[in-house]
mmCIF file of C-alpha atoms in Angstrom:
data_model
loop_
_atom_site.group_PDB
_atom_site.id
_atom_site.type_symbol
_atom_site.label_atom_id
_atom_site.label_comp_id
_atom_site.label_asym_id
_atom_site.label_seq_id
_atom_site.Cartn_x
_atom_site.Cartn_y
_atom_site.Cartn_z
ATOM 1 C CA MET H 1 0.619 0.043 0.662
ATOM 2 C CA GLU H 2 1.454 3.116 -1.276
ATOM 3 C CA LYS H 3 1.235 5.944 1.464
ATOM 4 C CA ASP H 4 -0.157 9.128 0.023
ATOM 5 C CA GLU H 5 -1.644 12.109 2.164
ATOM 6 C CA ARG H 6 -5.177 10.614 3.476
ATOM 7 C CA TYR H 7 -2.728 8.373 5.033
ATOM 8 C CA TYR H 8 -0.914 11.207 6.871
ATOM 9 C CA SER H 9 -3.764 12.789 7.209
ATOM 10 C CA ALA H 10 -5.385 10.188 9.344
ATOM 11 C CA TYR H 11 -1.790 9.053 11.294
ATOM 12 C CA LEU H 12 -1.758 12.949 12.224
ATOM 13 C CA ALA H 13 -5.496 12.727 13.284
ATOM 14 C CA HIS H 14 -4.470 9.821 15.927
ATOM 15 C CA ASN H 15 -0.961 11.059 16.773
ATOM 16 C CA GLN H 16 -0.648 14.611 17.931
ATOM 17 C CA ILE H 17 2.461 15.896 16.402
ATOM 18 C CA SER H 18 3.691 19.729 17.345
ATOM 19 C CA ARG H 19 5.566 21.342 14.612
ATOM 20 C CA ARG H 20 8.109 22.292 17.855
ATOM 21 C CA GLY H 21 8.134 18.723 18.607
ATOM 22 C CA LEU H 22 8.708 17.174 14.673
ATOM 23 C CA LEU H 23 11.715 19.863 14.629
ATOM 24 C CA ARG H 24 13.175 18.581 17.401
ATOM 25 C CA SER H 25 13.205 14.653 16.293
ATOM 26 C CA LEU H 26 14.361 15.996 12.723
ATOM 27 C CA PHE H 27 17.555 17.553 13.894
ATOM 28 C CA THR H 28 18.729 16.714 17.309
ATOM 29 C CA ALA H 29 20.309 13.264 17.540
ATOM 30 C CA PRO H 30 19.138 10.337 19.776
ATOM 31 C CA GLN H 31 21.359 10.939 23.295
ATOM 32 C CA PRO H 32 23.286 7.768 23.698
ATOM 33 C CA GLN H 33 22.975 4.683 26.192
ATOM 34 C CA HIS H 34 25.513 5.882 28.262
ATOM 35 C CA ILE H 35 26.817 2.045 29.512
ATOM 36 C CA SER H 36 29.986 1.731 32.242
ATOM 37 C CA GLU H 37 32.966 0.151 30.093
ATOM 38 C CA LYS H 38 35.276 -1.886 32.189
ATOM 39 C CA ARG H 39 38.920 -2.047 31.438
ATOM 40 C CA GLN H 40 40.863 -4.572 30.588
ATOM 41 C CA ALA H 41 44.275 -3.083 32.078
ATOM 42 C CA ASN H 42 45.693 0.085 33.462
ATOM 43 C CA ARG H 43 45.852 2.650 30.220
ATOM 44 C CA PRO H 44 47.609 5.553 30.577
ATOM 45 C CA PRO H 45 45.599 8.318 30.776
ATOM 46 C CA PHE H 46 43.949 10.099 27.318
ATOM 47 C CA ALA H 47 43.236 6.059 26.451
ATOM 48 C CA ALA H 48 39.919 6.031 24.601
ATOM 49 C CA LYS H 49 36.544 3.991 25.947
ATOM 50 C CA GLU H 50 38.250 0.013 26.266
ATOM 51 C CA SER H 51 36.712 -0.886 23.328
ATOM 52 C CA LEU H 52 37.451 1.897 21.088
ATOM 53 C CA PHE H 53 41.190 1.965 22.757
ATOM 54 C CA LEU H 54 41.523 -2.123 21.755
ATOM 55 C CA ALA H 55 40.204 -2.057 17.727
ATOM 56 C CA VAL H 56 42.117 0.917 17.480
ATOM 57 C CA CYS H 57 45.319 0.453 19.022
ATOM 58 C CA THR H 58 47.669 -0.976 17.361
ATOM 59 C CA GLY H 59 50.585 -1.858 19.995
ATOM 60 C CA CYS H 60 53.618 0.121 18.378
ATOM 61 C CA GLY H 61 54.509 0.107 21.671
ATOM 62 C CA GLU H 62 55.981 4.174 20.788
ATOM 63 C CA CYS H 63 54.319 5.262 24.266
ATOM 64 C CA VAL H 64 56.153 2.841 26.031
ATOM 65 C CA LYS H 65 59.376 4.423 24.499
ATOM 66 C CA ALA H 66 57.940 8.250 24.833
ATOM 67 C CA CYS H 67 56.813 8.187 28.776
ATOM 68 C CA PRO H 68 59.896 9.567 30.375
ATOM 69 C CA TYR H 69 59.080 8.027 33.668
ATOM 70 C CA GLY H 70 59.392 4.377 31.906
ATOM 71 C CA LEU H 71 55.328 4.410 33.702
ATOM 72 C CA ILE H 72 54.386 2.015 30.650
ATOM 73 C CA GLU H 73 55.191 -1.012 29.352
ATOM 74 C CA LEU H 74 53.315 -3.088 26.732
ATOM 75 C CA GLN H 75 51.331 -6.397 28.281
ATOM 76 C CA GLN H 76 49.798 -9.049 25.277
ATOM 77 C CA HIS H 77 50.457 -6.155 22.754
ATOM 78 C CA TYR H 78 48.460 -3.486 24.644
ATOM 79 C CA PRO H 79 49.956 -0.385 26.667
ATOM 80 C CA VAL H 80 49.204 -0.658 30.394
ATOM 81 C CA LEU H 81 50.330 1.564 33.310
ATOM 82 C CA ASP H 82 52.304 1.005 36.169
ATOM 83 C CA LEU H 83 52.559 3.268 39.106
ATOM 84 C CA GLN H 84 54.077 0.956 41.207
ATOM 85 C CA PHE H 85 57.660 3.559 41.608
ATOM 86 C CA SER H 86 56.535 7.062 40.122
ATOM 87 C CA ALA H 87 53.770 9.202 39.421
ATOM 88 C CA CYS H 88 52.518 10.497 36.294
ATOM 89 C CA ASP H 89 52.241 13.942 35.698
ATOM 90 C CA PHE H 90 50.323 13.616 32.584
ATOM 91 C CA CYS H 91 52.625 14.799 30.572
ATOM 92 C CA GLN H 92 51.520 14.266 26.947
ATOM 93 C CA ALA H 93 54.779 12.337 25.582
ATOM 94 C CA CYS H 94 52.391 9.617 25.507
ATOM 95 C CA VAL H 95 49.830 11.516 23.452
ATOM 96 C CA GLU H 96 52.472 12.963 21.208
ATOM 97 C CA ALA H 97 53.875 9.486 20.098
ATOM 98 C CA CYS H 98 50.999 8.229 19.772
ATOM 99 C CA PRO H 99 50.388 7.469 15.672
ATOM 100 C CA THR H 100 46.296 5.745 15.612
ATOM 101 C CA LYS H 101 44.980 8.442 18.206
ATOM 102 C CA ALA H 102 44.481 6.067 20.318
ATOM 103 C CA LEU H 103 46.280 7.774 23.204
ATOM 104 C CA HIS H 104 44.786 11.509 22.705
ATOM 105 C CA PRO H 105 44.364 14.736 24.739
ATOM 106 C CA ALA H 106 40.584 15.227 23.604
ATOM 107 C CA PHE H 107 40.038 11.870 26.008
ATOM 108 C CA LYS H 108 40.200 12.255 29.816
ATOM 109 C CA ALA H 109 43.148 12.819 31.548
ATOM 110 C CA ASP H 110 42.643 10.575 34.192
ATOM 111 C CA THR H 111 44.039 6.985 34.661
ATOM 112 C CA GLU H 112 40.857 5.401 36.498
ATOM 113 C CA LEU H 113 42.899 4.732 39.247
ATOM 114 C CA ARG H 114 42.159 5.266 42.535
ATOM 115 C CA PRO H 115 44.033 5.321 45.769
ATOM 116 C CA GLN H 116 42.511 2.808 48.514
ATOM 117 C CA PHE H 117 43.483 2.840 52.410
ATOM 118 C CA LEU H 118 44.779 0.112 53.817
ATOM 119 C CA SER H 119 44.814 -0.653 57.200
ATOM 120 C CA THR H 120 48.746 0.127 57.603
ATOM 121 C CA CYS H 121 47.564 3.658 57.980
ATOM 122 C CA VAL H 122 48.436 5.866 60.617
ATOM 123 C CA TYR H 123 46.473 8.173 60.464
ATOM 124 C CA GLN H 124 43.792 5.602 59.945
ATOM 125 C CA GLN H 125 45.434 4.683 62.837
ATOM 126 C CA GLY H 126 45.290 7.880 64.905
ATOM 127 C CA GLN H 127 48.229 9.390 64.276
ATOM 128 C CA ARG H 128 49.642 12.203 62.554
ATOM 129 C CA CYS H 129 50.523 12.023 59.071
ATOM 130 C CA THR H 130 50.249 14.018 55.738
ATOM 131 C CA THR H 131 51.994 12.677 53.749
ATOM 132 C CA CYS H 132 49.259 11.755 51.567
ATOM 133 C CA ILE H 133 47.149 14.874 51.800
ATOM 134 C CA ASP H 134 49.680 16.687 50.778
ATOM 135 C CA ALA H 135 50.915 15.415 47.902
ATOM 136 C CA CYS H 136 48.128 14.632 46.565
ATOM 137 C CA SER H 137 48.148 18.562 44.234
ATOM 138 C CA MET H 138 44.391 17.307 43.466
ATOM 139 C CA GLN H 139 43.530 18.132 46.656
ATOM 140 C CA ALA H 140 41.371 14.619 46.294
ATOM 141 C CA ILE H 141 42.182 12.853 49.731
ATOM 142 C CA GLN H 142 41.003 14.298 53.027
ATOM 143 C CA PHE H 143 41.009 13.574 56.547
ATOM 144 C CA ASN H 144 37.246 12.858 58.140
ATOM 145 C CA PRO H 145 37.723 13.467 61.777
ATOM 146 C CA ALA H 146 34.611 12.178 62.709
ATOM 147 C CA GLU H 147 35.482 9.082 61.189
ATOM 148 C CA GLN H 148 38.560 8.926 62.606
ATOM 149 C CA LEU H 149 39.248 7.787 58.118
ATOM 150 C CA LEU H 150 40.440 9.022 55.371
ATOM 151 C CA GLN H 151 38.831 10.000 52.237
ATOM 152 C CA LEU H 152 38.633 10.780 48.782
ATOM 153 C CA ASN H 153 36.730 12.675 46.730
ATOM 154 C CA ALA H 154 37.007 10.644 43.841
ATOM 155 C CA GLU H 155 35.473 13.306 41.471
ATOM 156 C CA ARG H 156 38.423 15.139 42.102
ATOM 157 C CA CYS H 157 41.106 12.490 41.753
ATOM 158 C CA ASN H 158 42.700 12.376 38.194
ATOM 159 C CA GLY H 159 44.354 8.536 39.467
ATOM 160 C CA CYS H 160 48.581 10.264 39.380
ATOM 161 C CA GLY H 161 49.375 7.684 41.379
ATOM 162 C CA GLU H 162 51.458 10.816 43.619
ATOM 163 C CA CYS H 163 50.396 10.172 46.832
ATOM 164 C CA LYS H 164 51.140 5.399 46.874
ATOM 165 C CA ILE H 165 54.227 7.360 46.219
ATOM 166 C CA SER H 166 55.103 9.185 48.983
ATOM 167 C CA CYS H 167 53.069 6.824 51.377
ATOM 168 C CA PHE H 168 56.254 5.955 53.561
ATOM 169 C CA MET H 169 54.034 3.052 55.080
ATOM 170 C CA GLN H 170 53.358 1.679 52.123
ATOM 171 C CA ALA H 171 49.063 1.550 52.995
ATOM 172 C CA ILE H 172 47.559 2.608 49.932
ATOM 173 C CA GLU H 173 46.832 0.790 47.064
ATOM 174 C CA LEU H 174 45.505 2.056 43.446
ATOM 175 C CA GLU H 175 42.619 -0.102 41.972
ATOM 176 C CA ASN H 176 40.865 0.606 38.701
ATOM 177 C CA GLN H 177 37.699 2.518 39.853
ATOM 178 C CA PHE H 178 35.340 0.043 37.500
ATOM 179 C CA THR H 179 36.463 -3.119 38.132
#
């Protein structure tokens, strides 16, 4: 059946569509579904979301060579960030070296790693220590006097690892916030 003027007149008689609604539907893109995508490994900062990153990254190793602190290594042909011995200062050397743009300044400057405070933390045992608080340039770590615990403002944290490196008790572990 061919749809003619009578069909559309009948359709509009039963389904009220304003001109504004019609124009809005024609000129606005559908809103994307927000799906939290879990990282398979700790990726360098400025990495695309995991599915795009894995599709675009060729495992060339240019980011590994470019990192001035040696924080990036290849594991299973993809770059992985290791903040065990140094913090990331987001210098963008890895971004500049990436030929496929899997690492790009348009993506978030965040490693998605967040500190977890272990029971060996002296501050959480009632002793005065502000090493990790002082080391955090984002001011994401604060002491909650009511609970006598360190608390993280995850929105402010960029996962640089400075708190972990500065802790002389090794009482901070970095964990991926989405796993």
